PDB file of C-alpha atoms in Angstrom:
ATOM      1  CA  MET A   1       7.816-158.585 -68.752  1.00 59.00           C
ATOM      2  CA  THR A   2      11.151-160.179 -68.937  1.00 62.00           C
ATOM      3  CA  LYS A   3      12.556-161.457 -66.036  1.00 64.00           C
ATOM      4  CA  LYS A   4      16.457-161.259 -65.884  1.00 67.00           C
ATOM      5  CA  LYS A   5      18.886-164.221 -64.451  1.00 69.00           C
ATOM      6  CA  GLN A   6      20.260-163.137 -61.483  1.00 72.00           C
ATOM      7  CA  GLU A   7      24.206-164.070 -61.678  1.00 74.00           C
ATOM      8  CA  ARG A   8      25.919-165.288 -58.708  1.00 77.00           C
ATOM      9  CA  LYS A   9      29.013-162.860 -57.682  1.00 80.00           C
ATOM     10  CA  ARG A  10      32.109-164.998 -57.184  1.00 81.00           C
ATOM     11  CA  LYS A  11      34.229-164.029 -53.917  1.00 79.00           C
ATOM     12  CA  PRO A  12      37.435-163.382 -55.253  1.00 73.00           C
ATOM     13  CA  PRO A  13      40.722-165.712 -54.006  1.00 70.00           C
ATOM     14  CA  PRO A  14      42.483-164.672 -51.264  1.00 70.00           C
ATOM     15  CA  GLU A  15      45.536-162.678 -51.617  1.00 72.00           C
ATOM     16  CA  PRO A  16      48.440-164.584 -50.544  1.00 77.00           C
ATOM     17  CA  GLU A  17      50.044-163.107 -47.378  1.00 89.00           C
ATOM     18  CA  HIS A  18      52.504-159.884 -47.265  1.00 92.00           C
ATOM     19  CA  THR A  19      55.763-161.288 -44.833  1.00 93.00           C
ATOM     20  CA  LEU A  20      57.797-158.731 -43.384  1.00 94.00           C
ATOM     21  CA  LEU A  21      61.126-159.752 -41.577  1.00 96.00           C
ATOM     22  CA  ALA A  22      62.846-157.427 -38.972  1.00 96.00           C
ATOM     23  CA  THR A  23      66.511-157.301 -37.108  1.00 97.00           C
ATOM     24  CA  VAL A  24      66.370-156.714 -33.496  1.00 96.00           C
ATOM     25  CA  LYS A  25      67.398-153.406 -32.755  1.00 96.00           C
ATOM     26  CA  SER A  26      66.464-152.989 -28.891  1.00 95.00           C
ATOM     27  CA  ALA A  27      63.769-153.791 -26.682  1.00 94.00           C
ATOM     28  CA  THR A  28      62.000-151.676 -23.727  1.00 94.00           C
ATOM     29  CA  VAL A  29      59.713-152.523 -21.017  1.00 93.00           C
ATOM     30  CA  SER A  30      57.050-150.685 -19.505  1.00 95.00           C
ATOM     31  CA  TYR A  31      54.505-151.245 -16.954  1.00 93.00           C
ATOM     32  CA  TYR A  32      51.276-150.081 -15.975  1.00 93.00           C
ATOM     33  CA  VAL A  33      49.296-150.489 -12.437  1.00 91.00           C
ATOM     34  CA  GLY A  34      45.638-148.464 -11.696  1.00 89.00           C
ATOM     35  CA  ASN A  35      42.650-148.595  -9.884  1.00 85.00           C
ATOM     36  CA  HIS A  36      39.456-149.197 -12.081  1.00 75.00           C
ATOM     37  CA  GLY A  37      35.723-149.458 -10.463  1.00 71.00           C
ATOM     38  CA  ASP A  38      35.909-152.422  -9.454  1.00 72.00           C
ATOM     39  CA  GLY A  39      39.835-153.402  -8.982  1.00 78.00           C
ATOM     40  CA  VAL A  40      43.082-153.200  -9.918  1.00 84.00           C
ATOM     41  CA  SER A  41      44.317-154.147 -13.564  1.00 85.00           C
ATOM     42  CA  ASP A  42      48.089-153.984 -14.668  1.00 87.00           C
ATOM     43  CA  GLU A  43      49.561-154.266 -17.955  1.00 91.00           C
ATOM     44  CA  ALA A  44      53.134-154.480 -19.154  1.00 93.00           C
ATOM     45  CA  ILE A  45      54.417-153.587 -22.559  1.00 95.00           C
ATOM     46  CA  THR A  46      57.873-154.775 -24.413  1.00 95.00           C
ATOM     47  CA  ASP A  47      58.578-152.643 -27.133  1.00 96.00           C
ATOM     48  CA  VAL A  48      60.817-154.267 -29.793  1.00 96.00           C
ATOM     49  CA  LEU A  49      62.758-152.026 -32.134  1.00 97.00           C
ATOM     50  CA  CYS A  50      63.488-153.422 -35.280  1.00 96.00           C
ATOM     51  CA  GLU A  51      64.815-152.644 -38.698  1.00 96.00           C
ATOM     52  CA  ILE A  52      62.707-153.961 -41.524  1.00 95.00           C
ATOM     53  CA  VAL A  53      65.436-155.910 -43.677  1.00 95.00           C
ATOM     54  CA  ALA A  54      63.455-157.649 -46.290  1.00 93.00           C
ATOM     55  CA  MET A  55      59.700-157.663 -47.673  1.00 92.00           C
ATOM     56  CA  THR A  56      57.690-159.848 -49.706  1.00 91.00           C
ATOM     57  CA  PRO A  57      56.025-158.724 -51.961  1.00 91.00           C
ATOM     58  CA  ASN A  58      58.937-156.532 -52.336  1.00 86.00           C
ATOM     59  CA  MET A  59      58.168-153.095 -50.765  1.00 85.00           C
ATOM     60  CA  PRO A  60      61.244-150.867 -51.478  1.00 85.00           C
ATOM     61  CA  LYS A  61      59.930-148.165 -49.627  1.00 87.00           C
ATOM     62  CA  HIS A  62      59.759-149.866 -46.152  1.00 89.00           C
ATOM     63  CA  LEU A  63      63.599-151.766 -46.420  1.00 91.00           C
ATOM     64  CA  GLY A  64      65.795-150.739 -43.603  1.00 92.00           C
ATOM     65  CA  LYS A  65      62.886-148.249 -41.840  1.00 94.00           C
ATOM     66  CA  GLU A  66      62.434-148.885 -38.557  1.00 95.00           C
ATOM     67  CA  VAL A  67      59.162-150.884 -37.047  1.00 96.00           C
ATOM     68  CA  THR A  68      57.743-151.516 -33.580  1.00 96.00           C
ATOM     69  CA  CYS A  69      56.482-154.825 -32.079  1.00 96.00           C
ATOM     70  CA  SER A  70      54.690-154.003 -29.145  1.00 96.00           C
ATOM     71  CA  LEU A  71      54.535-157.316 -26.864  1.00 95.00           C
ATOM     72  CA  MET A  72      51.224-156.649 -24.261  1.00 93.00           C
ATOM     73  CA  CYS A  73      50.199-158.351 -21.039  1.00 91.00           C
ATOM     74  CA  SER A  74      47.135-157.395 -18.511  1.00 87.00           C
ATOM     75  CA  ARG A  75      45.997-158.740 -15.556  1.00 82.00           C
ATOM     76  CA  GLN A  76      43.054-157.661 -13.282  1.00 79.00           C
ATOM     77  CA  TYR A  77      42.199-158.257  -9.895  1.00 76.00           C
ATOM     78  CA  GLY A  78      39.105-157.690  -7.958  1.00 71.00           C
ATOM     79  CA  ARG A  79      39.044-155.911  -4.380  1.00 59.00           C
ATOM     80  CA  GLY A  80      37.918-158.639  -2.742  1.00 58.00           C
ATOM     81  CA  ASP A  81      39.145-159.939  -0.147  1.00 51.00           C
ATOM     82  CA  ASP A  82      40.945-163.220  -0.163  1.00 51.00           C
ATOM     83  CA  PRO A  83      40.508-165.771   2.322  1.00 51.00           C
ATOM     84  CA  ASP A  84      43.740-167.528   1.058  1.00 53.00           C
ATOM     85  CA  GLU A  85      45.817-164.203   1.536  1.00 50.00           C
ATOM     86  CA  LYS A  86      47.707-164.068   4.874  1.00 51.00           C
ATOM     87  CA  GLY A  87      49.012-160.306   3.895  1.00 47.00           C
ATOM     88  CA  TRP A  88      47.988-156.826   2.877  1.00 43.00           C
ATOM     89  CA  PRO A  89      46.594-155.771   0.261  1.00 48.00           C
ATOM     90  CA  ARG A  90      44.815-159.061   0.704  1.00 45.00           C
ATOM     91  CA  ILE A  91      42.825-158.497  -2.745  1.00 45.00           C
ATOM     92  CA  GLY A  92      42.027-161.414  -5.166  1.00 48.00           C
ATOM     93  CA  LYS A  93      44.413-163.318  -7.366  1.00 55.00           C
ATOM     94  CA  GLY A  94      45.242-162.007 -10.239  1.00 53.00           C
ATOM     95  CA  GLN A  95      43.482-162.755 -13.574  1.00 53.00           C
ATOM     96  CA  THR A  96      45.346-162.994 -16.456  1.00 49.00           C
ATOM     97  CA  VAL A  97      43.388-161.183 -19.512  1.00 52.00           C
ATOM     98  CA  PRO A  98      43.615-162.328 -22.385  1.00 49.00           C
ATOM     99  CA  GLU A  99      44.171-166.350 -21.331  1.00 68.00           C
ATOM    100  CA  ARG A 100      45.026-166.970 -24.717  1.00 78.00           C
ATOM    101  CA  PRO A 101      46.965-164.371 -27.311  1.00 86.00           C
ATOM    102  CA  PHE A 102      45.092-162.332 -29.528  1.00 88.00           C
ATOM    103  CA  LEU A 103      46.747-159.995 -32.576  1.00 91.00           C
ATOM    104  CA  LEU A 104      46.272-156.213 -33.367  1.00 90.00           C
ATOM    105  CA  ASN A 105      46.786-154.895 -36.426  1.00 90.00           C
ATOM    106  CA  MET A 106      49.700-153.859 -38.914  1.00 92.00           C
ATOM    107  CA  ARG A 107      50.405-150.250 -39.164  1.00 93.00           C
ATOM    108  CA  PHE A 108      52.945-148.388 -42.265  1.00 90.00           C
ATOM    109  CA  GLY A 109      54.015-144.925 -42.239  1.00 87.00           C
ATOM    110  CA  ASN A 110      56.591-142.547 -43.567  1.00 84.00           C
ATOM    111  CA  ASP A 111      58.144-142.903 -40.146  1.00 82.00           C
ATOM    112  CA  GLY A 112      58.172-146.539 -39.980  1.00 85.00           C
ATOM    113  CA  GLY A 113      55.350-149.210 -38.913  1.00 92.00           C
ATOM    114  CA  LEU A 114      54.135-151.043 -35.707  1.00 95.00           C
ATOM    115  CA  PHE A 115      52.253-153.884 -34.675  1.00 96.00           C
ATOM    116  CA  SER A 116      50.755-155.382 -31.982  1.00 94.00           C
ATOM    117  CA  ALA A 117      49.707-158.530 -29.960  1.00 94.00           C
ATOM    118  CA  TYR A 118      48.885-159.305 -26.443  1.00 92.00           C
ATOM    119  CA  LEU A 119      50.307-163.024 -25.247  1.00 91.00           C
ATOM    120  CA  PRO A 120      49.255-164.394 -22.045  1.00 89.00           C
ATOM    121  CA  GLU A 121      51.241-163.839 -18.706  1.00 87.00           C
ATOM    122  CA  ALA A 122      53.560-166.605 -19.790  1.00 88.00           C
ATOM    123  CA  ALA A 123      54.555-166.471 -23.062  1.00 90.00           C
ATOM    124  CA  TYR A 124      54.834-162.299 -22.382  1.00 92.00           C
ATOM    125  CA  TRP A 125      57.792-163.051 -19.786  1.00 90.00           C
ATOM    126  CA  ALA A 126      59.389-165.844 -21.388  1.00 92.00           C
ATOM    127  CA  LEU A 127      60.051-163.865 -24.998  1.00 93.00           C
ATOM    128  CA  GLN A 128      60.767-160.224 -22.783  1.00 89.00           C
ATOM    129  CA  ALA A 129      63.535-161.883 -21.175  1.00 90.00           C
ATOM    130  CA  ASP A 130      64.781-163.616 -24.894  1.00 93.00           C
ATOM    131  CA  LEU A 131      64.462-160.051 -26.434  1.00 92.00           C
ATOM    132  CA  LYS A 132      65.695-158.367 -23.806  1.00 88.00           C
ATOM    133  CA  SER A 133      68.603-160.210 -23.440  1.00 90.00           C
ATOM    134  CA  GLY A 134      69.717-160.424 -27.348  1.00 92.00           C
ATOM    135  CA  ARG A 135      68.679-163.786 -27.870  1.00 94.00           C
ATOM    136  CA  LEU A 136      66.014-163.549 -30.201  1.00 95.00           C
ATOM    137  CA  LYS A 137      67.533-161.507 -33.213  1.00 96.00           C
ATOM    138  CA  PHE A 138      64.872-161.905 -35.740  1.00 97.00           C
ATOM    139  CA  ILE A 139      61.143-161.017 -36.376  1.00 96.00           C
ATOM    140  CA  GLU A 140      58.764-162.116 -38.774  1.00 96.00           C
ATOM    141  CA  ALA A 141      55.346-160.864 -39.539  1.00 95.00           C
ATOM    142  CA  LYS A 142      52.673-162.289 -41.782  1.00 95.00           C
ATOM    143  CA  PHE A 143      49.933-159.654 -42.416  1.00 94.00           C
ATOM    144  CA  ILE A 144      46.920-159.273 -45.240  1.00 92.00           C
ATOM    145  CA  ARG A 145      47.976-157.010 -48.144  1.00 88.00           C
ATOM    146  CA  PRO A 146      47.713-153.128 -46.040  1.00 87.00           C
ATOM    147  CA  ARG A 147      45.037-150.830 -47.387  1.00 88.00           C
ATOM    148  CA  HIS A 148      45.946-147.030 -47.035  1.00 89.00           C
ATOM    149  CA  GLY A 149      48.923-147.887 -44.475  1.00 87.00           C
ATOM    150  CA  TYR A 150      47.030-150.280 -42.120  1.00 92.00           C
ATOM    151  CA  SER A 151      46.790-154.031 -42.543  1.00 92.00           C
ATOM    152  CA  ASP A 152      44.966-157.433 -40.460  1.00 92.00           C
ATOM    153  CA  LEU A 153      48.154-159.105 -38.829  1.00 94.00           C
ATOM    154  CA  THR A 154      48.813-162.892 -38.954  1.00 94.00           C
ATOM    155  CA  SER A 155      50.901-164.196 -37.465  1.00 94.00           C
ATOM    156  CA  ILE A 156      54.572-163.251 -35.301  1.00 95.00           C
ATOM    157  CA  TYR A 157      57.561-165.478 -35.520  1.00 95.00           C
ATOM    158  CA  PHE A 158      60.335-165.012 -33.121  1.00 96.00           C
ATOM    159  CA  SER A 159      63.550-166.506 -33.533  1.00 95.00           C
ATOM    160  CA  GLU A 160      67.360-166.445 -33.228  1.00 95.00           C
ATOM    161  CA  THR A 161      68.047-167.303 -37.048  1.00 93.00           C
ATOM    162  CA  PRO A 162      66.737-166.195 -40.471  1.00 88.00           C
ATOM    163  CA  PRO A 163      63.628-168.018 -41.228  1.00 84.00           C
ATOM    164  CA  LYS A 164      64.303-170.523 -44.119  1.00 79.00           C
ATOM    165  CA  LYS A 165      62.854-169.265 -47.164  1.00 68.00           C
ATOM    166  CA  PRO A 166      60.456-172.223 -48.571  1.00 51.00           C
TER     167      PRO A 166
END
């Protein structure tokens, strides 16, 4: 009986990141607060409506389409009385969730696209103010190659001027 030598399968090299450049058209803010089992939580969401102006590699069917960048910030408050709190409602100090940013996914469809991220509280409110005032005009998003219209987002860059080409 002959034994076949098993060959090692080589992992293919990672694909280069894809890039989307979009111009900011408008920003809308919403806020949610609600009770849950052991306290109260809130969530602020800024939806930034953009128009795709460039993509690498080139994906012509998406150029000129709208894409929404959703930025979110969330906090949780416990129900326990806080002895340092002098007035009502005497609930615990807010805990920001999460304390560091994390990127969600990128979605492309016939109607445009969507990508989102949770941000720390200070970063969220600073960006929200700059987006609402019109100071930030461009968003560059990097992501891995989409499969069936979905992809993992790897970075988001906000700027006043278009990013420089390498």
